[in-house]
mmCIF file with all atom_site columns, C-alpha atoms and ligand atoms in Angstrom:
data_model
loop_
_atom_site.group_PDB
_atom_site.id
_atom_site.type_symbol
_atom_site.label_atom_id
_atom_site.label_alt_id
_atom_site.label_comp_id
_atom_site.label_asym_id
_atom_site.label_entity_id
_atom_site.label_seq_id
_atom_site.pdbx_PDB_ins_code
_atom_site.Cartn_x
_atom_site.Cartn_y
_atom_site.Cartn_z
_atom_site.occupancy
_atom_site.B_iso_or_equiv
_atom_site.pdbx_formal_charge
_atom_site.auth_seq_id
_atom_site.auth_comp_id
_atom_site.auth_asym_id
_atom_site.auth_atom_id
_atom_site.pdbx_PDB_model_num
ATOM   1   C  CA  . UNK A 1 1   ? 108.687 107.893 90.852  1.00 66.00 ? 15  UNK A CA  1
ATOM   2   C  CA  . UNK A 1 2   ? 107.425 104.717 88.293  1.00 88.00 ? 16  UNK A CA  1
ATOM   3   C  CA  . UNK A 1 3   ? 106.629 101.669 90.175  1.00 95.00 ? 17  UNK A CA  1
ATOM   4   C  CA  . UNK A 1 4   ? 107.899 98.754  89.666  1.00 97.00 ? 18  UNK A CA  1
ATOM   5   C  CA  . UNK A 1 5   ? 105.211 96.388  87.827  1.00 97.00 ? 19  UNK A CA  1
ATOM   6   C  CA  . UNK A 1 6   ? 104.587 94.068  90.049  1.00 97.00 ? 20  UNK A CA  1
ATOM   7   C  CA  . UNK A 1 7   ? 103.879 96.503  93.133  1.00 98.00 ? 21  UNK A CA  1
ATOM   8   C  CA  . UNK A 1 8   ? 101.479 97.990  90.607  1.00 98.00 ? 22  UNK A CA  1
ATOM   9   C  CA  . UNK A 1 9   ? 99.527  95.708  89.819  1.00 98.00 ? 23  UNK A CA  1
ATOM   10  C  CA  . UNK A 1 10  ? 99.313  94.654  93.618  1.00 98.00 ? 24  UNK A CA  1
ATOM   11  C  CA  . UNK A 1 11  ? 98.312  98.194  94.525  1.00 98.00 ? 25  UNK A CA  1
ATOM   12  C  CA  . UNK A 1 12  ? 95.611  98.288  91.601  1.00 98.00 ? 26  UNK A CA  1
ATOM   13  C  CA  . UNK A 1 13  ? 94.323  94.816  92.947  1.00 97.00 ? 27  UNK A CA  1
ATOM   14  C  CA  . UNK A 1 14  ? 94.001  96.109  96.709  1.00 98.00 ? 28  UNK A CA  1
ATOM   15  C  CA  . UNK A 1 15  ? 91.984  99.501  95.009  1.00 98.00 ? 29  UNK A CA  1
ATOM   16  C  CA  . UNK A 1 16  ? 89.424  96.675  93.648  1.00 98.00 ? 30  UNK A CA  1
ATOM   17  C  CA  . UNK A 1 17  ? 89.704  94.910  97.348  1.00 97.00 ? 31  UNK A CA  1
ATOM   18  C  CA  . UNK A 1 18  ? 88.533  97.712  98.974  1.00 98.00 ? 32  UNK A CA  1
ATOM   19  C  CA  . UNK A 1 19  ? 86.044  98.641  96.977  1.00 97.00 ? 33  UNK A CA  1
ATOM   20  C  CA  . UNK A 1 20  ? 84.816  95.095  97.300  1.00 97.00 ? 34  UNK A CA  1
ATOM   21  C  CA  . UNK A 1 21  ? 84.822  95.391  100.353 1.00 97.00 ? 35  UNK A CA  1
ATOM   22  C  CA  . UNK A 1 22  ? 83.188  98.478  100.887 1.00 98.00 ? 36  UNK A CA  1
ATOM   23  C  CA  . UNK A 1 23  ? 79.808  96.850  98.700  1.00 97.00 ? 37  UNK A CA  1
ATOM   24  C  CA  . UNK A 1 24  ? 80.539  93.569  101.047 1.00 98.00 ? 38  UNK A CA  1
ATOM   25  C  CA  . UNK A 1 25  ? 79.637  96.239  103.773 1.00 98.00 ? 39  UNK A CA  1
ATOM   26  C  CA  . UNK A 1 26  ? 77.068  98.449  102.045 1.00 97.00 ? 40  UNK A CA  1
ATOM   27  C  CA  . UNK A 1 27  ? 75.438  94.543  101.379 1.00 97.00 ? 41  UNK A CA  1
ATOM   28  C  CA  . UNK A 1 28  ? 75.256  93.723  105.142 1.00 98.00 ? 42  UNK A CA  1
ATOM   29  C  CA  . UNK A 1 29  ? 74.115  97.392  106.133 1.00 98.00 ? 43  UNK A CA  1
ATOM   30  C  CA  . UNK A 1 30  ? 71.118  95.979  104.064 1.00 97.00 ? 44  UNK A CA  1
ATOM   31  C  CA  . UNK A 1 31  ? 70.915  92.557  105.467 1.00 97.00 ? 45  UNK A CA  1
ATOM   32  C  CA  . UNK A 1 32  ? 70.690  94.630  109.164 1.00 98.00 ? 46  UNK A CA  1
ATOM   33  C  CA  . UNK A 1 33  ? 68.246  96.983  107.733 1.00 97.00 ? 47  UNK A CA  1
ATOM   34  C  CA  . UNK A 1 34  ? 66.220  93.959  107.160 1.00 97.00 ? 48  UNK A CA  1
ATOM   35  C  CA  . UNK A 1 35  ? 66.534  92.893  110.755 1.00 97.00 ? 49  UNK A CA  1
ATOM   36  C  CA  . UNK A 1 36  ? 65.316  95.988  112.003 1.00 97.00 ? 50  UNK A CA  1
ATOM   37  C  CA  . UNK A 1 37  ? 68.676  96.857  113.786 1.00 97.00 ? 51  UNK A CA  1
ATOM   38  C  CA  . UNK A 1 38  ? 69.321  100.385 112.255 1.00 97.00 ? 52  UNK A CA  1
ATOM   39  C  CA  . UNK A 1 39  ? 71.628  100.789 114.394 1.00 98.00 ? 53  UNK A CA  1
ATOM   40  C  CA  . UNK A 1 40  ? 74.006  98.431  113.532 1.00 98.00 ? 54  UNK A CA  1
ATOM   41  C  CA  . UNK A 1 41  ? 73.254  99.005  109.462 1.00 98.00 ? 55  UNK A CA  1
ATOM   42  C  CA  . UNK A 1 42  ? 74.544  102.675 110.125 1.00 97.00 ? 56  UNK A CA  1
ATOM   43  C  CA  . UNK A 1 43  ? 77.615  101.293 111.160 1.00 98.00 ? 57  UNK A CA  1
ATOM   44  C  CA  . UNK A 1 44  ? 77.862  99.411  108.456 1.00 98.00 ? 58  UNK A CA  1
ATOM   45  C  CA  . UNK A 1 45  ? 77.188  101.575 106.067 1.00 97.00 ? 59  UNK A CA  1
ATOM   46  C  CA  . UNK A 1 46  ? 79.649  104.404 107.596 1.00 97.00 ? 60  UNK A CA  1
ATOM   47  C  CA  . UNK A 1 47  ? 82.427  101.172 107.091 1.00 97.00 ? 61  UNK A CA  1
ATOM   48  C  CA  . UNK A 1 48  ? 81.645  100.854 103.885 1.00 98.00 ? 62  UNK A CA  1
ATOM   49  C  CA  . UNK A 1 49  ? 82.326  104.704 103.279 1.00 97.00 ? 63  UNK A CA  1
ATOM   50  C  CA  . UNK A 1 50  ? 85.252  104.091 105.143 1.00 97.00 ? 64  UNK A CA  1
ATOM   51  C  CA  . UNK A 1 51  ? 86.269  101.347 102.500 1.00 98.00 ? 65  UNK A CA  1
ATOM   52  C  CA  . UNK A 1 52  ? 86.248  103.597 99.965  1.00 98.00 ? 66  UNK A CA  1
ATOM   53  C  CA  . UNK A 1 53  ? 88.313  106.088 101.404 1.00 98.00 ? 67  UNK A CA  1
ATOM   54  C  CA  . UNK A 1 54  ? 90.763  103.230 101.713 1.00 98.00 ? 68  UNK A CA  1
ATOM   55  C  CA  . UNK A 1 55  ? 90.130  102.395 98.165  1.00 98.00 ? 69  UNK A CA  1
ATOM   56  C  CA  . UNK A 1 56  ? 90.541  106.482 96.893  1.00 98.00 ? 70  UNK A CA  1
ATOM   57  C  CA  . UNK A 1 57  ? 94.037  106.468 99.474  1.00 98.00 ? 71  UNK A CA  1
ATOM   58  C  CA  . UNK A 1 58  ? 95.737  104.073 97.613  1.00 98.00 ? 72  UNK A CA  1
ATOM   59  C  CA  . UNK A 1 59  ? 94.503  105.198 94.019  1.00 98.00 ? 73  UNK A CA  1
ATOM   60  C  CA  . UNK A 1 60  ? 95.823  108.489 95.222  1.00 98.00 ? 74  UNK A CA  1
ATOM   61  C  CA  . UNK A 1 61  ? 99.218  107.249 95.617  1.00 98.00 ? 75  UNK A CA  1
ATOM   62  C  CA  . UNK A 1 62  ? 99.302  105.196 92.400  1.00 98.00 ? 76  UNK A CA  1
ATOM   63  C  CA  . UNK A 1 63  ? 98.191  108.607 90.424  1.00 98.00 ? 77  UNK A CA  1
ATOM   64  C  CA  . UNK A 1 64  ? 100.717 110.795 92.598  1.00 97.00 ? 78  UNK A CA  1
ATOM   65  C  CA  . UNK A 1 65  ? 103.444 108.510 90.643  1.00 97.00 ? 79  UNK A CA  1
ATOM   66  C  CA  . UNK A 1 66  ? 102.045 108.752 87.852  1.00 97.00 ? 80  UNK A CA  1
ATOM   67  C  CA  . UNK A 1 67  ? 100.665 105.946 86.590  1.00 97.00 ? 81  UNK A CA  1
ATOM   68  C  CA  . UNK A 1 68  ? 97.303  104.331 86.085  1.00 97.00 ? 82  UNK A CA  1
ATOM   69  C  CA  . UNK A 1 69  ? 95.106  102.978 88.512  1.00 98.00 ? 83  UNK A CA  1
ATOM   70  C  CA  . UNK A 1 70  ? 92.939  99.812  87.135  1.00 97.00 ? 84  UNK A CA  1
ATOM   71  C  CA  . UNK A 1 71  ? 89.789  98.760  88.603  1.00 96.00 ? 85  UNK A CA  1
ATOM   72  C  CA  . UNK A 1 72  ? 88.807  95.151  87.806  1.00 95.00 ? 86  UNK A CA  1
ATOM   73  C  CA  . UNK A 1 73  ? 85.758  93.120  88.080  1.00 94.00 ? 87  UNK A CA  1
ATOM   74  C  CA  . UNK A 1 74  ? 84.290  92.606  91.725  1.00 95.00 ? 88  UNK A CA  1
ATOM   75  C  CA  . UNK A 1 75  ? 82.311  89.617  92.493  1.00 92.00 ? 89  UNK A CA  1
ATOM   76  C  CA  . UNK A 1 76  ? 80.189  90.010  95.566  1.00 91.00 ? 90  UNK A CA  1
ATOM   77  C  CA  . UNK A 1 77  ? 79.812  86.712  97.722  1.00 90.00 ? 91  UNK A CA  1
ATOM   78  C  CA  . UNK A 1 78  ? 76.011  85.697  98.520  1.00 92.00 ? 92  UNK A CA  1
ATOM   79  C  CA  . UNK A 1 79  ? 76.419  86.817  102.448 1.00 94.00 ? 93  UNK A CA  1
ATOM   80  C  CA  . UNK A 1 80  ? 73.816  84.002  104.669 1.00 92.00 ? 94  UNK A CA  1
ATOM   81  C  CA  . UNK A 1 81  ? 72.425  86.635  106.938 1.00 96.00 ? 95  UNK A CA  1
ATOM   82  C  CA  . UNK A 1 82  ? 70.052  85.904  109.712 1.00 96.00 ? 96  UNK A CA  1
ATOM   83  C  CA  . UNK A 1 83  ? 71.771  87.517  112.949 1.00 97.00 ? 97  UNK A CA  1
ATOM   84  C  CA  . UNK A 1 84  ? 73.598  90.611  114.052 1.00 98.00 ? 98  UNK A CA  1
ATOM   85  C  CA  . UNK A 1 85  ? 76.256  87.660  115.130 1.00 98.00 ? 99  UNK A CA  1
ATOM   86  C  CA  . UNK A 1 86  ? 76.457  86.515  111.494 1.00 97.00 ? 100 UNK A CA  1
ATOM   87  C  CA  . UNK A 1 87  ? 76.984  89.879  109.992 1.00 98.00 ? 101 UNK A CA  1
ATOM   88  C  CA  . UNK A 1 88  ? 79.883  90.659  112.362 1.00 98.00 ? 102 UNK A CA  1
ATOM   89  C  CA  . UNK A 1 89  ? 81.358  87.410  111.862 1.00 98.00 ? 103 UNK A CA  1
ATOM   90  C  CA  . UNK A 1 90  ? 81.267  87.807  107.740 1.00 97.00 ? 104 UNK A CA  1
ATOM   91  C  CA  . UNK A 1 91  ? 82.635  91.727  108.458 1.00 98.00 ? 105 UNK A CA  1
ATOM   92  C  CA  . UNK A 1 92  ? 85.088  89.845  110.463 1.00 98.00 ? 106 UNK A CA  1
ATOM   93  C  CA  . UNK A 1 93  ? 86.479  87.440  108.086 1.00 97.00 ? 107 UNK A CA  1
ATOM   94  C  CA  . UNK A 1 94  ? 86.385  89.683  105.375 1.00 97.00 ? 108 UNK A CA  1
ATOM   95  C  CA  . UNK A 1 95  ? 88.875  92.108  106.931 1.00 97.00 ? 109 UNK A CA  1
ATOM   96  C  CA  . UNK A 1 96  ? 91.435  89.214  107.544 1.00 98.00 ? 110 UNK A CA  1
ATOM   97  C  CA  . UNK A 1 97  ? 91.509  88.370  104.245 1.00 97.00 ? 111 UNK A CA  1
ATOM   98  C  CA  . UNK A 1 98  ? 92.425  92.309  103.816 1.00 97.00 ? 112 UNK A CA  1
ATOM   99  C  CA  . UNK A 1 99  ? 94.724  91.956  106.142 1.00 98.00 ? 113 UNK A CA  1
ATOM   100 C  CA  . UNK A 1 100 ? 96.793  89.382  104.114 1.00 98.00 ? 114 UNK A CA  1
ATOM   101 C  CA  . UNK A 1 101 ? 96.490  91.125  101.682 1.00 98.00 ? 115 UNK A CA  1
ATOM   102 C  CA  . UNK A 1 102 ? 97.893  94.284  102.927 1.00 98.00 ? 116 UNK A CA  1
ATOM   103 C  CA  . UNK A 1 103 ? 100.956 92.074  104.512 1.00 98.00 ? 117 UNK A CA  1
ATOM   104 C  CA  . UNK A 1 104 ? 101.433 90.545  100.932 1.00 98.00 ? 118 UNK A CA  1
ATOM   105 C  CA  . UNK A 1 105 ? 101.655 94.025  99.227  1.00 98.00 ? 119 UNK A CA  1
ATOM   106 C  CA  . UNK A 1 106 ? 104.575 94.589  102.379 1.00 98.00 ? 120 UNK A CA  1
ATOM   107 C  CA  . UNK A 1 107 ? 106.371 91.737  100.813 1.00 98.00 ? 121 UNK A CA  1
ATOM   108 C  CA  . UNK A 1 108 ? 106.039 92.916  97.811  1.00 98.00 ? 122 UNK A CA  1
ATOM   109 C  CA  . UNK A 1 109 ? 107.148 96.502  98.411  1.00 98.00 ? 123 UNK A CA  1
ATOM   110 C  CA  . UNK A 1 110 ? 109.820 94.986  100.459 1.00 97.00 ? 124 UNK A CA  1
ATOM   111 C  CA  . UNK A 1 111 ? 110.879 92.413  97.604  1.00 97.00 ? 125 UNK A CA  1
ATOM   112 C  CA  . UNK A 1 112 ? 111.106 95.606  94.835  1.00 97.00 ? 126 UNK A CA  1
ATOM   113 C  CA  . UNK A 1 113 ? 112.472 97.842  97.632  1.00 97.00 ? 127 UNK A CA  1
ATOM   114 C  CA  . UNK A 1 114 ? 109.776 100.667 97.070  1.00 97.00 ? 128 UNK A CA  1
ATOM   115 C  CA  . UNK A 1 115 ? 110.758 102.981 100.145 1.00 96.00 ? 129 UNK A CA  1
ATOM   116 C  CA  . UNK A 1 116 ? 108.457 105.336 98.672  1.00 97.00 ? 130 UNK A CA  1
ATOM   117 C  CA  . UNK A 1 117 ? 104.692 102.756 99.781  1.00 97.00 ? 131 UNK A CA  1
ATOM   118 C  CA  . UNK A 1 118 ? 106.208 102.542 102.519 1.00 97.00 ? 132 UNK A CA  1
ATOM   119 C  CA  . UNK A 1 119 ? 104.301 104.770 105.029 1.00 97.00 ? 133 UNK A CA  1
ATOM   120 C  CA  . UNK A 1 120 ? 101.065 104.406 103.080 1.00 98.00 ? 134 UNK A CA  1
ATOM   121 C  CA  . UNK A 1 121 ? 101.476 100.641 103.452 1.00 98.00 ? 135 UNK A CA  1
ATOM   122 C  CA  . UNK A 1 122 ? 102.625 101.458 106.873 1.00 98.00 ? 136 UNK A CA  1
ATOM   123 C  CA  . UNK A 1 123 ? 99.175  103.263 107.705 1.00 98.00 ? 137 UNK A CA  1
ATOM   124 C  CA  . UNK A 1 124 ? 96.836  100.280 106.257 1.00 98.00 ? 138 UNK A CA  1
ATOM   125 C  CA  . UNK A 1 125 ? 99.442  97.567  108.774 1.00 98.00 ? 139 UNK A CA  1
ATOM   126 C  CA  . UNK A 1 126 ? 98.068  99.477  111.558 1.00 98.00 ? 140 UNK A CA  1
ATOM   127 C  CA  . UNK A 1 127 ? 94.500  99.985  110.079 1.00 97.00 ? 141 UNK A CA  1
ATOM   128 C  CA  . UNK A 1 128 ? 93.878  96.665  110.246 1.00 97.00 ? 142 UNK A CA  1
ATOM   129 C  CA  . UNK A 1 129 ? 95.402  95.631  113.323 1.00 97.00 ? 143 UNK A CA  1
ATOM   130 C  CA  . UNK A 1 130 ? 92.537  98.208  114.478 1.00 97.00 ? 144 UNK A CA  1
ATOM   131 C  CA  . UNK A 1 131 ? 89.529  97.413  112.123 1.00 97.00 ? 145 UNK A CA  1
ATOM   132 C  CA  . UNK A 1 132 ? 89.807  93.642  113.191 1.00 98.00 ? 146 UNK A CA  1
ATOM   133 C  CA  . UNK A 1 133 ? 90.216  94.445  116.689 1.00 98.00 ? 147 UNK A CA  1
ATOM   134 C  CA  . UNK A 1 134 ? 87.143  96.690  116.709 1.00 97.00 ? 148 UNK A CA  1
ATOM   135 C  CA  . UNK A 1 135 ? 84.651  94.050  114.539 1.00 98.00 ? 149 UNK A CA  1
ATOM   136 C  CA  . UNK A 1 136 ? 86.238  91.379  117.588 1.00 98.00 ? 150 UNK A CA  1
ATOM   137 C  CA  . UNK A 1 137 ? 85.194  93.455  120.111 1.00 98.00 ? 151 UNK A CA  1
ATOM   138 C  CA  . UNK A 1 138 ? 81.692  93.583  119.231 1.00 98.00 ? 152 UNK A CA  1
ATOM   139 C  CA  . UNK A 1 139 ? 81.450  90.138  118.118 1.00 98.00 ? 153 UNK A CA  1
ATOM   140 C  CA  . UNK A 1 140 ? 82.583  89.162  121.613 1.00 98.00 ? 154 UNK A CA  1
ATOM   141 C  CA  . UNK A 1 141 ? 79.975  91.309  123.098 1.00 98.00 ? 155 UNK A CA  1
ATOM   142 C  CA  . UNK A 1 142 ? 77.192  89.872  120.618 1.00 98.00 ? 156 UNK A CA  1
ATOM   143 C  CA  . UNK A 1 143 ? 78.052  86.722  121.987 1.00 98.00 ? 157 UNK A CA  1
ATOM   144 C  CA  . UNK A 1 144 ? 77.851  88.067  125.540 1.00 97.00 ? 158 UNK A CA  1
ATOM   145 C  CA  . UNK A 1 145 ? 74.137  89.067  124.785 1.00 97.00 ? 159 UNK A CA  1
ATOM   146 C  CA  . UNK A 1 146 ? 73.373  86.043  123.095 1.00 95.00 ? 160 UNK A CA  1
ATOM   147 C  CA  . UNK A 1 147 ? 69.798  85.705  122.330 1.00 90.00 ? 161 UNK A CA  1
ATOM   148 C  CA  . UNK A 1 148 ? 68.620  88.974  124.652 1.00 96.00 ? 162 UNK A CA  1
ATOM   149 C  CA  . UNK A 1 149 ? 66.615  90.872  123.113 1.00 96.00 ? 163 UNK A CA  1
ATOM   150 C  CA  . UNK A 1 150 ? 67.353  94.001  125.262 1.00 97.00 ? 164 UNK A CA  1
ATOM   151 C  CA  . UNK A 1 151 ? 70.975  93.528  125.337 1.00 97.00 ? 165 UNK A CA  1
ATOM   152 C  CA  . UNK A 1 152 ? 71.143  93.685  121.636 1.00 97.00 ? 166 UNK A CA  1
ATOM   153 C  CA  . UNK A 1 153 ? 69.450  96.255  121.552 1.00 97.00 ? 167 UNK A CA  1
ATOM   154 C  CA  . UNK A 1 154 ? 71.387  98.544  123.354 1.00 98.00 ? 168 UNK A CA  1
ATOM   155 C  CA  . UNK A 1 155 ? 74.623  97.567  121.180 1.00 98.00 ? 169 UNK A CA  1
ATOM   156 C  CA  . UNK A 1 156 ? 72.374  98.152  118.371 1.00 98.00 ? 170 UNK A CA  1
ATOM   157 C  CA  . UNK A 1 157 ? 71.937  101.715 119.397 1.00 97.00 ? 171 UNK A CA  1
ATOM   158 C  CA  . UNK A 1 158 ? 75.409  102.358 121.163 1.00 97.00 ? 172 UNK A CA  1
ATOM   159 C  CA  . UNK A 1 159 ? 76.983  101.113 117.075 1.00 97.00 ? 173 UNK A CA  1
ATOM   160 C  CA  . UNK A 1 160 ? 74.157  103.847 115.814 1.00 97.00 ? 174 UNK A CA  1
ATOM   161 C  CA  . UNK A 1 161 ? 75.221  106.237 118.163 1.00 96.00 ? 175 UNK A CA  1
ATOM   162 C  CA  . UNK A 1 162 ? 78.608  105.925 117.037 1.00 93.00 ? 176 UNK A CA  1
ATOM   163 C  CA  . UNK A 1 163 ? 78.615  106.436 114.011 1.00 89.00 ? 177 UNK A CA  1
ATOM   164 C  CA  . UNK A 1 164 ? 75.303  108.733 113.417 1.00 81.00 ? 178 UNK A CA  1
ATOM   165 C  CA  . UNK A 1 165 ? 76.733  111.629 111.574 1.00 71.00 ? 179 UNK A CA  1
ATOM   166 C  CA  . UNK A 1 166 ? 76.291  114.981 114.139 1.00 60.00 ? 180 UNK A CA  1
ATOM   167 C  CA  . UNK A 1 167 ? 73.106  116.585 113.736 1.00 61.00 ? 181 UNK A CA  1
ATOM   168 C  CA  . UNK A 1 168 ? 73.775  119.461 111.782 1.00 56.00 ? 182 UNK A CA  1
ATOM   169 C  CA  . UNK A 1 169 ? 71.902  123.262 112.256 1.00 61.00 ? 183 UNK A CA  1
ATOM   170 C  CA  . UNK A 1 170 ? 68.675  123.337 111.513 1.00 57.00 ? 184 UNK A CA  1
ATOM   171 C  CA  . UNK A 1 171 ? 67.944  124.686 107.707 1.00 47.00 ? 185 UNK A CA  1
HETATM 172 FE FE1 . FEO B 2 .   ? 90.043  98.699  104.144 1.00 95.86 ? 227 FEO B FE1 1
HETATM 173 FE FE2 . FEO B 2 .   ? 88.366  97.390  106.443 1.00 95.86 ? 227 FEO B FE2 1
HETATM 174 O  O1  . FEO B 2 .   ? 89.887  97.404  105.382 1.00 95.86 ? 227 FEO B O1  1
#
């Protein structure tokens, strides 16, 4: 059940990653917030929860093996926000650095032939192909709208809508 040191410390270093990431998201939920398209921070913010569940996933599997899980120092970029466009974009770039990442920790497992990451590292493979495929989408479609006011407002609230958690009963 040990892992093999250098798998470890990749794992440990993708936990910090996607807790980065998950403040890189939290950060441009603000920036949005700013711009008065709530819409669009709510989505952001719900990704950066989503980061953390990411981040909890793979500390999960480190612990189930028993062995520590070591958190090291994140450095947030300064994030140039002045557009829904550029907030996508950064969101954008972000995840394909993840995404190398993730492939790298394949090698890796592959390399030290850990059969036992396997379908965890399986799972984030696939997560990615779908996280960048869904920031793509609505970068494409920001760029549709362009400087329309009304169009980016309705992908403002359709992102909202999406991820607005349900209204619960009333207390
Ligand atoms: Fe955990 Fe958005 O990658």
């Amino acid at each position: 059940m040990t892992i093999n040191e250098k798998l470890l410390d990749t794992l440990n270093k993708q936990v910090t990653a996607e807790q980065q990431a998950a403040l890189i998201y939290q950060q441009l939920a603000y920036e949005l917030s700013s711009l008065s398209l709530t819409g669009m921070s709510t989505w952001m913010a719900a990704q950066a929860d989503e980061e953390r569940v990411h981040a909890g996933k793979i500390a999960d599997h480190i612990l189930a093996r028993g062995e520590h899980v070591t958190l090291t120092n994140i450095e947030i970029p300064e994030l140039s926000v002045t557009s829904a466009l550029d907030a996508f974009t950064i969101a954008y770039e972000h995840e394909q650095k993840v995404s190398e990442m993730i492939r790298n920790l394949a090698r890796v497992a592959d390399e030290v032939q850990d059969f036992d990451s396997r379908t965890l590292i399986n799972w984030f493979l696939n997560e990615q192909i779908e996280e960048e495929d869904t920031v793509g989408g609505i970068i494409d479609q920001l760029k549709m709208v362009g400087d329309d006011g009304a169009g980016l407002l309705r992908i403002d609230a359709r992102l909202g809508a999406e991820r607005e958690p349900a209204a619960g009963p009333l207390q």
